[in-house]
Amino acid sequence: MQRRSLLLAAGASLALPTVSAFAAAPKARVVIVGAGMAGTTLAKFLRLWDRGIAVTLIDRNPQYISNIMSSLVLTGQRSLAQLTYRYDALRQRGVTVVTDDVAAVDPVTARVTLASGTVLQADRVVLAPGMAFDSPAGAYDDQRMPHAWQAGPQTTLLAQQLAAMPAGGTVVLTIPPAPYRCPPGPYERACLLADWLRVNKPGARLLVLDANPDFVTEKDNFSAAFFGLHAGVIEYRTSVVIESVDAPSMTLFTNGGEVRADVINLIPGQRAGRIVSDTGLATANGGRFAPVDVLSYASTAAPLVHVIGDSSATTQPKAGHIANQEAKVCADALVRSFNGLALDPAPVTNSACFSTITQSQASWLTAVFQYDAASRSMVSVANASGASNGWSAGHFQDMNTWFNALMADSFA
Ligand SMILES: Cc1cc2nc3c(=O)[nH]c(=O)nc-3n(C[C@H](O)[C@H](O)[C@H](O)COP(=O)(O)OP(=O)(O)OC[C@H]3O[C@@H](n4cnc5c(N)ncnc54)[C@H](O)[C@@H]3O)c2cc1C
């Protein structure tokens, strides 16, 4: 934990000395699309590091519901209200927060068109719209087969379906092909649900259908949990392709045959937020995510547009903590470029992740990434990355501390 705290602080050390406030016209206008983990952090740190920059932050929702910790809503341990964050503190920092849908971005002129018809002219546009879901083939209905992978009504729906399921029922959780948002997330949700089912739905079974050939991350802890602690509840199948679905009959058609269940938590494949694809910037990972220069997060195709968070294609995991770190590197790069300074040639980012193994115990995983000039990518620093040896109640407490620190760093 000490190491993690230091590393979380390390992201903040990218800060340049604060540049004094502007009297009249701003020295630059930055328009940020998406006020989630990446967008809020960027807005905050731009204003902290150079108050001469005018920052407009746009989100379709007036407040943000955290995905992080949202699996605990399924077990009744957290409420969505507890996971809701407002933008008041950012407004107090001088950020112009706009509630609207961004309909179009012109990557050449840096003009942003809102659904209301307003057009904003920026010097730089930063896209931070999170991710979008694929639509599974067949008679798919996300009300019958909720993903609950974007916290909000979907989370409530899945919680209700689990609560209504009879004892002895079958739950299916599907894991999409990597890369997807939060690599350990589906496995930690499976562990949490297995623990909850054992107590609340005796005799219930949880079938985990993983599109990937093996655990995507933290294999030691998750395999010990799946095949040891939760062996009586979890059945784990790998390399499962969901070919099509039939929501009315609650059936999945897979490369390994048909699967029926009482509750199906279908987490579809993922891609960059739609505005990134519509702008023509999602050209990596088979047209799914946006390639960027990780020294500044500028799109490799459109230099006036930057892409941060889940939508960008980098070697780092798609995680809230990494979104926060990418935002700081991007803020630092923008402040430097608006002030005629060279970019930081060697940025470092880090990510901590806690995984719930039971309703009261967690494991953890951490990774540090450093810029590698030869490959022009962020590479994992082996001796600064690692995972806990098992899980404990103490790590569960540390998870709450880490979460509160991260959310305050992004939203307060
Ligand atoms: C169950 C679950 C558990 C997780 N646990 C962890 C964890 O423990 N640790 C961790 O680090 N990460 C975790 N994550 C991942 C984390 O939530 C994401 O990686 C993170 O939210 C990505 O940040 P982002 O800013 O890219 O996207 P988001 O936080 O999703 O923000 C995107 C914002 O853009 C807005 N938006 C999109 N398009 C438009 C548009 N056209 N106009 C206006 N607004 C728009 C959306 O409304 C949204 O507010 C978890 C995710 C899930 C689903």
Short mmCIF file of C-alpha atoms and ligand atoms in Angstrom, two decimals:
data_model
loop_
_atom_site.label_atom_id
_atom_site.label_comp_id
_atom_site.label_asym_id
_atom_site.label_seq_id
_atom_site.Cartn_x
_atom_site.Cartn_y
_atom_site.Cartn_z
CA MET A 1 0.00 0.00 0.00
CA GLN A 2 2.83 2.37 0.77
CA ARG A 3 4.22 1.74 -2.65
CA ARG A 4 0.80 2.26 -4.21
CA SER A 5 0.26 5.56 -2.39
CA LEU A 6 3.61 6.79 -3.57
CA LEU A 7 2.87 5.76 -7.10
CA LEU A 8 -0.52 7.44 -7.09
CA ALA A 9 1.28 10.57 -5.97
CA ALA A 10 3.85 10.10 -8.72
CA GLY A 11 1.29 10.87 -11.39
CA ALA A 12 0.73 14.25 -9.78
CA SER A 13 4.47 15.00 -9.86
CA LEU A 14 4.13 15.56 -13.60
CA ALA A 15 2.80 19.00 -12.70
CA LEU A 16 4.47 22.08 -14.00
CA PRO A 17 4.52 25.19 -11.81
CA THR A 18 1.13 26.90 -12.05
CA VAL A 19 1.07 29.49 -14.82
CA SER A 20 -0.66 32.69 -13.76
CA ALA A 21 -4.30 33.37 -14.59
CA PHE A 22 -5.21 35.21 -17.77
CA ALA A 23 -6.70 38.67 -17.62
CA ALA A 24 -8.57 38.76 -20.92
CA ALA A 25 -8.54 36.22 -23.74
CA PRO A 26 -7.44 32.70 -22.81
CA LYS A 27 -4.13 31.53 -24.22
CA ALA A 28 -5.84 28.38 -25.47
CA ARG A 29 -9.25 26.70 -25.53
CA VAL A 30 -9.52 23.00 -24.74
CA VAL A 31 -12.83 21.22 -25.26
CA ILE A 32 -13.10 17.84 -23.54
CA VAL A 33 -15.72 15.31 -24.66
CA GLY A 34 -16.75 13.04 -21.78
CA ALA A 35 -16.61 13.81 -18.05
CA GLY A 36 -15.72 10.38 -16.69
CA MET A 37 -12.49 9.24 -15.09
CA ALA A 38 -10.26 10.62 -17.86
CA GLY A 39 -12.13 13.81 -18.81
CA THR A 40 -12.58 15.15 -15.27
CA THR A 41 -8.95 14.53 -14.35
CA LEU A 42 -7.80 16.33 -17.48
CA ALA A 43 -10.07 19.32 -16.81
CA LYS A 44 -8.92 19.57 -13.21
CA PHE A 45 -5.20 19.34 -13.89
CA LEU A 46 -5.27 21.72 -16.86
CA ARG A 47 -6.81 24.35 -14.56
CA LEU A 48 -4.40 23.51 -11.72
CA TRP A 49 -1.32 23.76 -13.90
CA ASP A 50 -2.24 26.71 -16.14
CA ARG A 51 -5.20 28.93 -15.35
CA GLY A 52 -4.69 30.72 -18.65
CA ILE A 53 -6.29 27.79 -20.45
CA ALA A 54 -10.07 27.91 -20.95
CA VAL A 55 -11.47 24.42 -20.35
CA THR A 56 -14.92 23.24 -21.44
CA LEU A 57 -15.99 19.79 -20.25
CA ILE A 58 -19.02 18.20 -21.93
CA ASP A 59 -20.98 15.16 -20.81
CA ARG A 60 -24.44 13.92 -21.76
CA ASN A 61 -25.13 13.21 -18.08
CA PRO A 62 -25.30 15.89 -15.36
CA GLN A 63 -23.43 13.61 -12.94
CA TYR A 64 -21.17 10.58 -13.11
CA ILE A 65 -21.81 7.10 -11.73
CA SER A 66 -18.61 5.20 -11.01
CA ASN A 67 -18.14 1.81 -12.62
CA ILE A 68 -15.45 1.11 -10.09
CA MET A 69 -17.08 -0.62 -7.08
CA SER A 70 -20.33 -1.05 -9.02
CA SER A 71 -20.23 -4.87 -8.79
CA LEU A 72 -20.78 -4.37 -5.05
CA VAL A 73 -24.21 -2.93 -5.94
CA LEU A 74 -25.13 -6.43 -7.16
CA THR A 75 -24.53 -7.84 -3.69
CA GLY A 76 -26.24 -4.92 -1.94
CA GLN A 77 -23.00 -3.66 -0.38
CA ARG A 78 -23.01 -0.29 -2.18
CA SER A 79 -25.76 1.85 -3.71
CA LEU A 80 -25.58 3.76 -6.98
CA ALA A 81 -26.20 6.95 -4.96
CA GLN A 82 -22.97 6.27 -3.05
CA LEU A 83 -21.15 5.91 -6.37
CA THR A 84 -22.48 9.17 -7.86
CA TYR A 85 -20.11 12.11 -8.36
CA ARG A 86 -20.98 15.70 -9.20
CA TYR A 87 -19.04 18.31 -11.16
CA ASP A 88 -19.38 21.19 -8.66
CA ALA A 89 -15.73 21.11 -7.57
CA LEU A 90 -14.58 21.32 -11.19
CA ARG A 91 -16.87 24.32 -11.79
CA GLN A 92 -15.25 25.98 -8.79
CA ARG A 93 -11.88 25.44 -10.45
CA GLY A 94 -13.11 27.46 -13.43
CA VAL A 95 -14.05 24.56 -15.71
CA THR A 96 -17.10 25.27 -17.90
CA VAL A 97 -19.19 22.11 -17.51
CA VAL A 98 -21.84 21.59 -20.20
CA THR A 99 -24.55 18.91 -20.11
CA ASP A 100 -25.13 17.92 -23.72
CA ASP A 101 -24.44 15.14 -26.19
CA VAL A 102 -21.52 15.72 -28.53
CA ALA A 103 -22.89 14.99 -31.99
CA ALA A 104 -19.83 15.62 -34.17
CA VAL A 105 -16.17 16.60 -34.03
CA ASP A 106 -14.33 18.03 -37.01
CA PRO A 107 -10.79 16.70 -36.53
CA VAL A 108 -9.25 19.21 -38.94
CA THR A 109 -10.80 22.46 -37.68
CA ALA A 110 -11.17 21.31 -34.01
CA ARG A 111 -14.83 22.29 -34.06
CA VAL A 112 -17.25 20.45 -31.78
CA THR A 113 -20.98 20.30 -32.52
CA LEU A 114 -23.41 19.57 -29.70
CA ALA A 115 -26.79 17.87 -30.08
CA SER A 116 -28.42 21.16 -29.04
CA GLY A 117 -26.87 22.76 -32.13
CA THR A 118 -24.19 24.78 -30.34
CA VAL A 119 -20.81 24.77 -32.11
CA LEU A 120 -17.65 25.20 -30.03
CA GLN A 121 -14.34 26.22 -31.57
CA ALA A 122 -11.32 24.75 -29.76
CA ASP A 123 -7.58 24.90 -30.15
CA ARG A 124 -7.45 21.26 -29.05
CA VAL A 125 -10.23 18.73 -28.62
CA VAL A 126 -9.75 15.85 -26.19
CA LEU A 127 -11.99 12.83 -26.61
CA ALA A 128 -12.64 10.89 -23.39
CA PRO A 129 -15.94 9.14 -24.10
CA GLY A 130 -15.15 5.75 -22.55
CA MET A 131 -16.23 2.77 -24.62
CA ALA A 132 -19.15 1.42 -26.66
CA PHE A 133 -20.55 -2.10 -26.78
CA ASP A 134 -20.89 -4.46 -29.72
CA SER A 135 -24.42 -5.73 -30.29
CA PRO A 136 -24.46 -9.55 -30.13
CA ALA A 137 -26.03 -11.34 -33.12
CA GLY A 138 -29.54 -12.76 -32.85
CA ALA A 139 -32.47 -11.67 -30.72
CA TYR A 140 -30.40 -9.64 -28.27
CA ASP A 141 -32.06 -7.55 -25.58
CA ASP A 142 -29.95 -5.86 -22.91
CA GLN A 143 -32.99 -5.74 -20.63
CA ARG A 144 -33.12 -9.58 -20.56
CA MET A 145 -29.34 -10.07 -20.67
CA PRO A 146 -27.89 -6.99 -18.93
CA HIS A 147 -24.17 -6.21 -19.18
CA ALA A 148 -24.06 -3.97 -16.10
CA TRP A 149 -20.69 -2.86 -17.47
CA GLN A 150 -21.68 0.80 -17.52
CA ALA A 151 -22.89 1.61 -14.02
CA GLY A 152 -26.46 2.89 -13.85
CA PRO A 153 -29.83 1.35 -14.77
CA GLN A 154 -28.12 -1.79 -16.08
CA THR A 155 -26.55 -2.39 -12.68
CA THR A 156 -29.91 -2.02 -10.93
CA LEU A 157 -31.51 -4.38 -13.44
CA LEU A 158 -28.95 -7.14 -12.96
CA ALA A 159 -29.19 -6.76 -9.17
CA GLN A 160 -32.98 -7.18 -9.39
CA GLN A 161 -32.70 -10.24 -11.64
CA LEU A 162 -30.22 -11.89 -9.26
CA ALA A 163 -32.41 -11.14 -6.25
CA ALA A 164 -35.47 -12.60 -8.00
CA MET A 165 -33.72 -15.80 -9.10
CA PRO A 166 -34.84 -18.98 -7.29
CA ALA A 167 -32.37 -20.91 -5.12
CA GLY A 168 -30.60 -23.54 -7.18
CA GLY A 169 -30.75 -21.37 -10.31
CA THR A 170 -28.07 -20.89 -12.95
CA VAL A 171 -26.30 -17.61 -13.62
CA VAL A 172 -24.09 -17.07 -16.67
CA LEU A 173 -21.41 -14.39 -16.87
CA THR A 174 -19.70 -13.90 -20.22
CA ILE A 175 -16.26 -12.32 -20.62
CA PRO A 176 -15.55 -10.60 -23.98
CA PRO A 177 -12.32 -10.86 -25.95
CA ALA A 178 -9.55 -8.58 -24.67
CA PRO A 179 -9.02 -5.67 -24.80
CA TYR A 180 -12.05 -4.66 -22.76
CA ARG A 181 -12.68 -2.24 -19.90
CA CYS A 182 -11.13 -3.38 -16.58
CA PRO A 183 -9.26 -6.66 -17.25
CA PRO A 184 -9.79 -8.18 -13.76
CA GLY A 185 -13.36 -6.85 -13.53
CA PRO A 186 -15.33 -9.86 -14.81
CA TYR A 187 -13.29 -12.32 -12.71
CA GLU A 188 -13.72 -10.26 -9.55
CA ARG A 189 -17.45 -9.97 -10.26
CA ALA A 190 -17.62 -13.77 -10.67
CA CYS A 191 -15.89 -14.29 -7.31
CA LEU A 192 -18.13 -11.78 -5.58
CA LEU A 193 -21.28 -13.31 -7.06
CA ALA A 194 -20.15 -16.84 -6.18
CA ASP A 195 -19.74 -15.77 -2.55
CA TRP A 196 -23.14 -14.03 -2.58
CA LEU A 197 -24.91 -16.96 -4.30
CA ARG A 198 -23.54 -19.47 -1.80
CA VAL A 199 -25.18 -17.54 1.05
CA ASN A 200 -28.32 -16.19 -0.65
CA LYS A 201 -29.20 -18.79 -3.31
CA PRO A 202 -28.11 -22.18 -1.97
CA GLY A 203 -27.42 -24.68 -4.72
CA ALA A 204 -27.00 -21.99 -7.40
CA ARG A 205 -24.35 -22.36 -10.09
CA LEU A 206 -22.31 -19.65 -11.84
CA LEU A 207 -21.11 -20.53 -15.32
CA VAL A 208 -18.32 -18.23 -16.52
CA LEU A 209 -17.93 -18.26 -20.30
CA ASP A 210 -14.61 -16.62 -21.19
CA ALA A 211 -13.93 -15.67 -24.82
CA ASN A 212 -10.23 -15.64 -23.95
CA PRO A 213 -8.05 -18.79 -23.77
CA ASP A 214 -7.18 -18.20 -20.09
CA PHE A 215 -7.55 -15.68 -17.25
CA VAL A 216 -6.68 -12.32 -18.83
CA THR A 217 -4.91 -11.14 -15.68
CA GLU A 218 -4.01 -12.05 -12.07
CA LYS A 219 -4.09 -15.74 -12.92
CA ASP A 220 -2.67 -17.01 -9.61
CA ASN A 221 -5.31 -15.40 -7.42
CA PHE A 222 -8.28 -15.94 -9.74
CA SER A 223 -7.47 -19.59 -10.46
CA ALA A 224 -7.06 -20.25 -6.70
CA ALA A 225 -10.45 -18.60 -6.13
CA PHE A 226 -12.26 -20.23 -9.08
CA PHE A 227 -10.88 -23.77 -8.62
CA GLY A 228 -10.51 -23.68 -4.82
CA LEU A 229 -12.61 -21.32 -2.73
CA HIS A 230 -15.53 -21.09 -5.19
CA ALA A 231 -15.21 -24.50 -6.85
CA GLY A 232 -18.65 -25.55 -5.57
CA VAL A 233 -20.34 -22.64 -7.36
CA ILE A 234 -18.20 -21.58 -10.36
CA GLU A 235 -17.73 -23.57 -13.54
CA TYR A 236 -15.18 -21.93 -15.84
CA ARG A 237 -15.06 -22.49 -19.61
CA THR A 238 -12.45 -20.81 -21.83
CA SER A 239 -12.29 -19.84 -25.55
CA VAL A 240 -16.07 -19.63 -25.70
CA VAL A 241 -17.41 -17.67 -28.68
CA ILE A 242 -20.95 -16.32 -28.32
CA GLU A 243 -22.17 -16.83 -31.87
CA SER A 244 -25.69 -15.54 -31.31
CA VAL A 245 -28.27 -15.14 -28.58
CA ASP A 246 -32.00 -15.56 -28.07
CA ALA A 247 -33.12 -13.31 -25.26
CA PRO A 248 -36.76 -14.50 -25.07
CA SER A 249 -35.66 -18.06 -24.28
CA MET A 250 -32.55 -16.91 -22.33
CA THR A 251 -30.28 -18.95 -24.58
CA LEU A 252 -26.73 -18.37 -25.77
CA PHE A 253 -25.54 -20.20 -28.89
CA THR A 254 -21.81 -20.79 -28.51
CA ASN A 255 -19.04 -22.68 -30.32
CA GLY A 256 -19.46 -25.25 -27.52
CA GLY A 257 -23.23 -25.62 -27.84
CA GLU A 258 -26.34 -24.00 -26.39
CA VAL A 259 -26.39 -22.57 -22.90
CA ARG A 260 -29.59 -21.63 -21.04
CA ALA A 261 -29.72 -19.81 -17.72
CA ASP A 262 -32.03 -18.01 -15.30
CA VAL A 263 -29.85 -14.88 -15.25
CA ILE A 264 -27.40 -13.94 -18.01
CA ASN A 265 -24.85 -11.19 -17.41
CA LEU A 266 -23.71 -10.80 -21.01
CA ILE A 267 -20.73 -8.45 -21.27
CA PRO A 268 -20.37 -7.73 -25.00
CA GLY A 269 -17.21 -6.96 -26.93
CA GLN A 270 -16.02 -3.37 -26.65
CA ARG A 271 -14.73 -0.54 -28.81
CA ALA A 272 -13.97 3.17 -28.50
CA GLY A 273 -16.81 5.53 -27.65
CA ARG A 274 -18.95 6.19 -30.69
CA ILE A 275 -17.80 9.77 -31.21
CA VAL A 276 -14.22 8.45 -31.69
CA SER A 277 -15.36 5.99 -34.39
CA ASP A 278 -17.60 8.62 -36.02
CA THR A 279 -14.63 10.99 -36.19
CA GLY A 280 -12.70 8.29 -38.06
CA LEU A 281 -10.02 7.88 -35.41
CA ALA A 282 -10.65 4.27 -34.25
CA THR A 283 -8.22 2.54 -36.58
CA ALA A 284 -6.27 0.26 -34.17
CA ASN A 285 -7.25 -3.21 -32.83
CA GLY A 286 -9.15 -3.99 -36.03
CA GLY A 287 -10.90 -0.61 -36.11
CA ARG A 288 -11.91 -0.65 -32.44
CA PHE A 289 -9.70 1.86 -30.58
CA ALA A 290 -7.80 5.06 -31.41
CA PRO A 291 -4.04 4.99 -31.89
CA VAL A 292 -2.27 7.82 -30.04
CA ASP A 293 1.20 9.20 -29.38
CA VAL A 294 1.58 8.34 -25.68
CA LEU A 295 3.81 11.38 -25.05
CA SER A 296 0.74 13.60 -25.46
CA TYR A 297 -2.20 11.30 -26.35
CA ALA A 298 -2.57 13.18 -29.64
CA SER A 299 -4.33 11.06 -32.22
CA THR A 300 -1.81 9.72 -34.73
CA ALA A 301 -4.28 10.73 -37.47
CA ALA A 302 -5.43 14.17 -36.25
CA PRO A 303 -2.89 16.28 -34.32
CA LEU A 304 -5.48 18.71 -32.89
CA VAL A 305 -7.45 15.85 -31.34
CA HIS A 306 -6.27 13.84 -28.33
CA VAL A 307 -7.83 10.60 -27.10
CA ILE A 308 -7.54 9.45 -23.47
CA GLY A 309 -9.05 6.74 -21.30
CA ASP A 310 -10.75 3.57 -22.51
CA SER A 311 -11.06 4.82 -26.11
CA SER A 312 -7.33 5.04 -26.73
CA ALA A 313 -5.26 2.12 -28.04
CA THR A 314 -2.18 1.79 -25.83
CA THR A 315 -0.30 -1.03 -24.11
CA GLN A 316 -1.86 0.01 -20.79
CA PRO A 317 -5.02 -1.60 -19.37
CA LYS A 318 -8.39 0.06 -19.89
CA ALA A 319 -8.92 1.11 -16.30
CA GLY A 320 -10.10 4.12 -14.35
CA HIS A 321 -6.75 4.51 -12.64
CA ILE A 322 -4.95 4.46 -16.00
CA ALA A 323 -7.53 6.90 -17.43
CA ASN A 324 -6.60 9.26 -14.57
CA GLN A 325 -2.90 8.84 -15.34
CA GLU A 326 -3.28 9.28 -19.10
CA ALA A 327 -5.23 12.47 -18.41
CA LYS A 328 -2.35 13.87 -16.35
CA VAL A 329 0.20 13.09 -19.05
CA CYS A 330 -2.11 14.72 -21.62
CA ALA A 331 -2.65 17.77 -19.38
CA ASP A 332 1.09 18.13 -18.90
CA ALA A 333 1.69 17.86 -22.66
CA LEU A 334 -1.00 20.45 -23.47
CA VAL A 335 0.30 22.92 -20.87
CA ARG A 336 3.83 22.51 -22.19
CA SER A 337 2.82 22.95 -25.81
CA PHE A 338 0.65 26.04 -25.11
CA ASN A 339 3.65 27.52 -23.28
CA GLY A 340 6.23 26.71 -25.96
CA LEU A 341 7.96 24.01 -23.92
CA ALA A 342 9.19 20.59 -25.03
CA LEU A 343 7.12 17.55 -24.04
CA ASP A 344 8.21 15.36 -21.14
CA PRO A 345 10.29 12.74 -22.99
CA ALA A 346 9.81 9.98 -20.37
CA PRO A 347 6.35 9.86 -18.80
CA VAL A 348 5.52 7.22 -16.20
CA THR A 349 2.04 5.95 -15.36
CA ASN A 350 0.76 3.45 -12.87
CA SER A 351 -2.35 1.46 -12.14
CA ALA A 352 -3.53 -0.21 -8.98
CA CYS A 353 -6.45 -2.58 -9.03
CA PHE A 354 -8.17 -4.34 -6.17
CA SER A 355 -10.30 -7.42 -6.85
CA THR A 356 -13.08 -8.62 -4.58
CA ILE A 357 -12.56 -12.34 -4.00
CA THR A 358 -15.37 -12.54 -1.45
CA GLN A 359 -17.81 -9.98 -0.04
CA SER A 360 -15.21 -8.99 2.58
CA GLN A 361 -11.82 -9.93 1.12
CA ALA A 362 -9.81 -8.61 -1.80
CA SER A 363 -6.58 -9.19 -3.70
CA TRP A 364 -4.57 -6.52 -5.53
CA LEU A 365 -2.56 -5.98 -8.65
CA THR A 366 -0.35 -3.07 -9.59
CA ALA A 367 1.58 -2.09 -12.70
CA VAL A 368 3.95 0.74 -13.55
CA PHE A 369 4.52 1.79 -17.15
CA GLN A 370 7.42 3.81 -18.54
CA TYR A 371 7.81 5.38 -21.97
CA ASP A 372 10.09 3.37 -24.24
CA ALA A 373 11.51 5.55 -27.00
CA ALA A 374 12.43 2.61 -29.23
CA SER A 375 8.90 1.23 -29.46
CA ARG A 376 7.24 4.61 -28.73
CA SER A 377 4.99 2.85 -26.28
CA MET A 378 4.45 2.49 -22.54
CA VAL A 379 6.16 -0.67 -21.28
CA SER A 380 5.52 -2.40 -17.98
CA VAL A 381 8.35 -1.96 -15.46
CA ALA A 382 8.80 -5.54 -14.22
CA ASN A 383 10.32 -4.87 -10.81
CA ALA A 384 7.67 -2.26 -9.98
CA SER A 385 4.66 -4.37 -10.92
CA GLY A 386 3.06 -7.28 -9.10
CA ALA A 387 0.08 -8.84 -7.37
CA SER A 388 -0.82 -9.78 -3.81
CA ASN A 389 -0.11 -13.30 -2.67
CA GLY A 390 -3.73 -14.27 -2.04
CA TRP A 391 -6.48 -12.13 -0.55
CA SER A 392 -7.43 -10.66 2.82
CA ALA A 393 -9.87 -8.47 4.72
CA GLY A 394 -7.08 -5.90 5.09
CA HIS A 395 -6.77 -5.59 1.32
CA PHE A 396 -10.55 -5.03 1.18
CA GLN A 397 -10.14 -2.07 3.54
CA ASP A 398 -7.20 -0.78 1.45
CA MET A 399 -9.46 -0.99 -1.61
CA ASN A 400 -11.86 1.52 -0.08
CA THR A 401 -8.98 3.88 0.75
CA TRP A 402 -7.56 3.59 -2.77
CA PHE A 403 -10.99 4.18 -4.34
CA ASN A 404 -11.71 7.30 -2.29
CA ALA A 405 -8.25 8.73 -3.11
CA LEU A 406 -8.65 8.06 -6.84
CA MET A 407 -12.13 9.57 -7.04
CA ALA A 408 -11.05 12.67 -5.09
CA ASP A 409 -8.05 13.04 -7.40
CA SER A 410 -10.36 13.03 -10.43
CA PHE A 411 -13.50 14.83 -9.23
CA ALA A 412 -12.63 17.05 -6.22
C1 LIG B 1 -17.72 -3.32 -13.10
C2 LIG B 1 -16.51 -2.48 -13.36
C3 LIG B 1 -15.52 -2.39 -12.40
C4 LIG B 1 -14.39 -1.61 -12.63
N1 LIG B 1 -13.41 -1.57 -11.67
C5 LIG B 1 -12.30 -0.85 -11.88
C6 LIG B 1 -11.28 -0.79 -10.88
O1 LIG B 1 -11.37 -1.42 -9.82
N2 LIG B 1 -10.18 -0.03 -11.13
C7 LIG B 1 -10.05 0.69 -12.28
O2 LIG B 1 -9.04 1.38 -12.43
N3 LIG B 1 -10.99 0.65 -13.25
C8 LIG B 1 -12.10 -0.10 -13.08
N4 LIG B 1 -13.08 -0.14 -14.06
C9 LIG B 1 -12.84 0.52 -15.37
C10 LIG B 1 -13.18 2.00 -15.36
O3 LIG B 1 -14.51 2.22 -14.96
C11 LIG B 1 -12.98 2.57 -16.77
O4 LIG B 1 -11.74 2.13 -17.28
C12 LIG B 1 -12.99 4.10 -16.72
O5 LIG B 1 -14.27 4.54 -16.33
C13 LIG B 1 -12.58 4.70 -18.07
O6 LIG B 1 -12.64 6.08 -17.98
P1 LIG B 1 -13.07 6.94 -19.26
O7 LIG B 1 -13.00 8.35 -18.81
O8 LIG B 1 -12.34 6.49 -20.44
O9 LIG B 1 -14.60 6.52 -19.49
P2 LIG B 1 -15.87 6.79 -18.56
O10 LIG B 1 -15.46 6.85 -17.14
O11 LIG B 1 -16.88 5.78 -18.97
O12 LIG B 1 -16.39 8.22 -18.98
C14 LIG B 1 -16.86 8.50 -20.28
C15 LIG B 1 -17.86 9.62 -20.21
O13 LIG B 1 -18.10 10.12 -21.54
C16 LIG B 1 -19.47 10.44 -21.67
N5 LIG B 1 -19.78 10.45 -23.11
C17 LIG B 1 -19.53 9.47 -24.01
N6 LIG B 1 -19.87 9.86 -25.26
C18 LIG B 1 -20.35 11.13 -25.15
C19 LIG B 1 -20.86 12.06 -26.09
N7 LIG B 1 -20.94 11.78 -27.40
N8 LIG B 1 -21.29 13.26 -25.63
C20 LIG B 1 -21.24 13.57 -24.30
N9 LIG B 1 -20.75 12.71 -23.37
C21 LIG B 1 -20.30 11.50 -23.79
C22 LIG B 1 -20.18 9.38 -20.84
O14 LIG B 1 -21.46 9.83 -20.45
C23 LIG B 1 -19.22 9.20 -19.67
O15 LIG B 1 -19.57 10.02 -18.56
C24 LIG B 1 -14.24 -0.90 -13.85
C25 LIG B 1 -15.24 -0.98 -14.81
C26 LIG B 1 -16.38 -1.76 -14.58
C27 LIG B 1 -17.44 -1.83 -15.64
#
